């Protein structure tokens, strides 16, 4: 396999999150230019756990309306989705999630003061749909 050593390094769990991000950008560029073997690197990255794991507190109520809550569906399907592309800051943050990170589902009670927690889980892998 063309990138076997790189993939072994990625899957070792010794690479930092920033190293994985840099390798991912490089692999995406190579793949977009026709290097189909770079897809194997991208798959490895989406399943890799970085040495530095995060805890991400994530809201699950679009428009801050509890009637729109998504947590039950996420827990049932074992997934967590992000459908708020208008917020570049949140998109960037969501795109840093890696396997091994912990996601804590939260609902703001009093902005800047309190929140309620509704569940948590460890990320097993990262996947993207046709919209990114």
Coordinates of C-alpha atoms in Angstrom, one line a residue:
X1 CA 0.0 0.0 0.0
X2 CA 1.4 3.4 -1.0
X3 CA 0.8 5.2 2.3
X4 CA 1.2 2.2 4.7
X5 CA 3.8 3.9 7.0
X6 CA 1.7 7.0 7.2
X7 CA -1.4 5.0 8.0
X8 CA 0.4 3.0 10.7
X9 CA 1.6 6.2 12.3
X10 CA -2.0 7.6 12.2
X11 CA -3.5 4.6 13.8
X12 CA -0.8 4.3 16.5
X13 CA -2.6 6.9 18.6
X14 CA 0.6 8.9 19.1
X15 CA -0.1 11.8 16.8
X16 CA -1.5 15.1 18.0
X17 CA -4.8 16.5 16.7
X18 CA -2.9 19.3 14.9
X19 CA -0.7 16.7 13.2
X20 CA -3.8 14.7 12.0
X21 CA -5.3 17.9 10.7
X22 CA -2.2 18.7 8.7
X23 CA -2.0 15.2 7.2
X24 CA -5.7 15.3 6.5
X25 CA -5.4 18.6 4.5
X26 CA -2.5 17.1 2.6
X27 CA -4.4 13.9 1.8
X28 CA -7.5 15.8 0.8
X29 CA -5.4 17.9 -1.7
X30 CA -3.8 14.8 -3.1
X31 CA -7.1 13.0 -3.4
X32 CA -8.7 16.0 -5.2
X33 CA -5.8 15.9 -7.7
X34 CA -6.5 12.2 -8.5
X35 CA -4.3 10.3 -6.0
X36 CA -6.9 7.6 -5.1
X37 CA -4.6 6.0 -2.6
X38 CA -4.9 9.2 -0.4
X39 CA -8.5 8.0 0.3
X40 CA -7.0 5.3 2.6
X41 CA -5.2 8.0 4.6
X42 CA -8.5 9.9 5.0
X43 CA -10.3 6.8 6.2
X44 CA -7.5 6.1 8.7
X45 CA -7.7 9.7 10.0
X46 CA -11.5 9.5 10.4
X47 CA -11.1 6.5 12.6
X48 CA -7.9 7.6 14.5
X49 CA -7.7 8.8 18.1
X50 CA -5.3 11.6 18.6
X51 CA -3.0 11.7 21.6
X52 CA -4.8 14.8 22.8
X53 CA -8.5 14.0 23.3
X54 CA -11.2 16.6 23.8
X55 CA -14.4 16.9 25.7
X56 CA -17.0 18.7 23.5
X57 CA -20.1 20.2 25.1
X58 CA -22.7 20.2 22.3
X59 CA -26.2 21.6 22.1
X60 CA -28.9 19.5 20.6
X61 CA -31.8 21.9 20.2
X62 CA -31.8 23.8 16.9
X63 CA -32.8 27.4 17.4
X64 CA -32.5 26.8 21.2
X65 CA -36.0 25.3 21.1
X66 CA -36.4 22.2 23.2
X67 CA -39.2 21.1 20.9
X68 CA -36.6 20.7 18.2
X69 CA -34.4 18.4 20.3
X70 CA -32.3 15.9 18.4
X71 CA -30.7 14.0 21.3
X72 CA -33.1 11.1 21.3
X73 CA -32.5 10.4 17.6
X74 CA -28.8 10.8 18.0
X75 CA -28.7 8.3 20.9
X76 CA -30.9 5.9 19.1
X77 CA -28.8 5.9 15.9
X78 CA -25.5 6.3 17.7
X79 CA -24.7 9.4 15.7
X80 CA -24.2 13.1 16.2
X81 CA -24.8 15.5 13.3
X82 CA -24.1 19.1 12.7
X83 CA -26.4 21.1 10.5
X84 CA -25.6 24.7 11.2
X85 CA -23.2 25.8 8.4
X86 CA -24.1 29.4 9.0
X87 CA -21.7 29.5 12.0
X88 CA -18.2 29.2 10.7
X89 CA -16.8 29.1 14.2
X90 CA -19.0 26.1 15.1
X91 CA -18.3 24.4 11.8
X92 CA -14.6 24.7 12.4
X93 CA -15.0 23.4 16.0
X94 CA -17.1 20.4 14.9
X95 CA -14.6 19.5 12.2
X96 CA -11.9 19.1 14.8
X97 CA -13.8 16.2 16.5
X98 CA -11.8 12.9 16.3
X99 CA -12.4 9.4 17.4
X100 CA -11.8 9.0 21.1
X101 CA -13.2 12.5 21.9
X102 CA -16.1 12.7 24.4
X103 CA -19.3 14.5 23.3
X104 CA -21.5 15.8 26.1
X105 CA -25.1 16.8 25.1
X106 CA -26.1 19.9 26.9
X107 CA -29.0 22.4 27.0
X108 CA -28.4 26.0 28.1
X109 CA -30.7 26.9 31.1
X110 CA -29.5 30.4 31.9
X111 CA -27.1 31.8 29.2
X112 CA -23.6 32.1 30.6
X113 CA -24.6 30.6 33.9
X114 CA -26.1 27.2 33.9
X115 CA -26.7 24.2 31.6
X116 CA -28.3 20.8 31.9
X117 CA -26.5 17.7 30.7
X118 CA -28.5 15.0 28.8
X119 CA -26.0 12.4 27.8
X120 CA -22.5 11.7 26.7
X121 CA -20.6 9.3 24.6
X122 CA -17.2 8.6 23.1
X123 CA -16.7 9.2 19.4
X124 CA -15.9 5.9 17.5
X125 CA -15.3 7.4 14.1
X126 CA -16.0 10.5 12.0
X127 CA -18.0 10.4 8.7
X128 CA -19.1 13.0 6.3
X129 CA -22.1 13.0 3.9
X130 CA -22.2 14.4 0.4
X131 CA -22.5 18.0 1.9
X132 CA -19.3 17.7 3.8

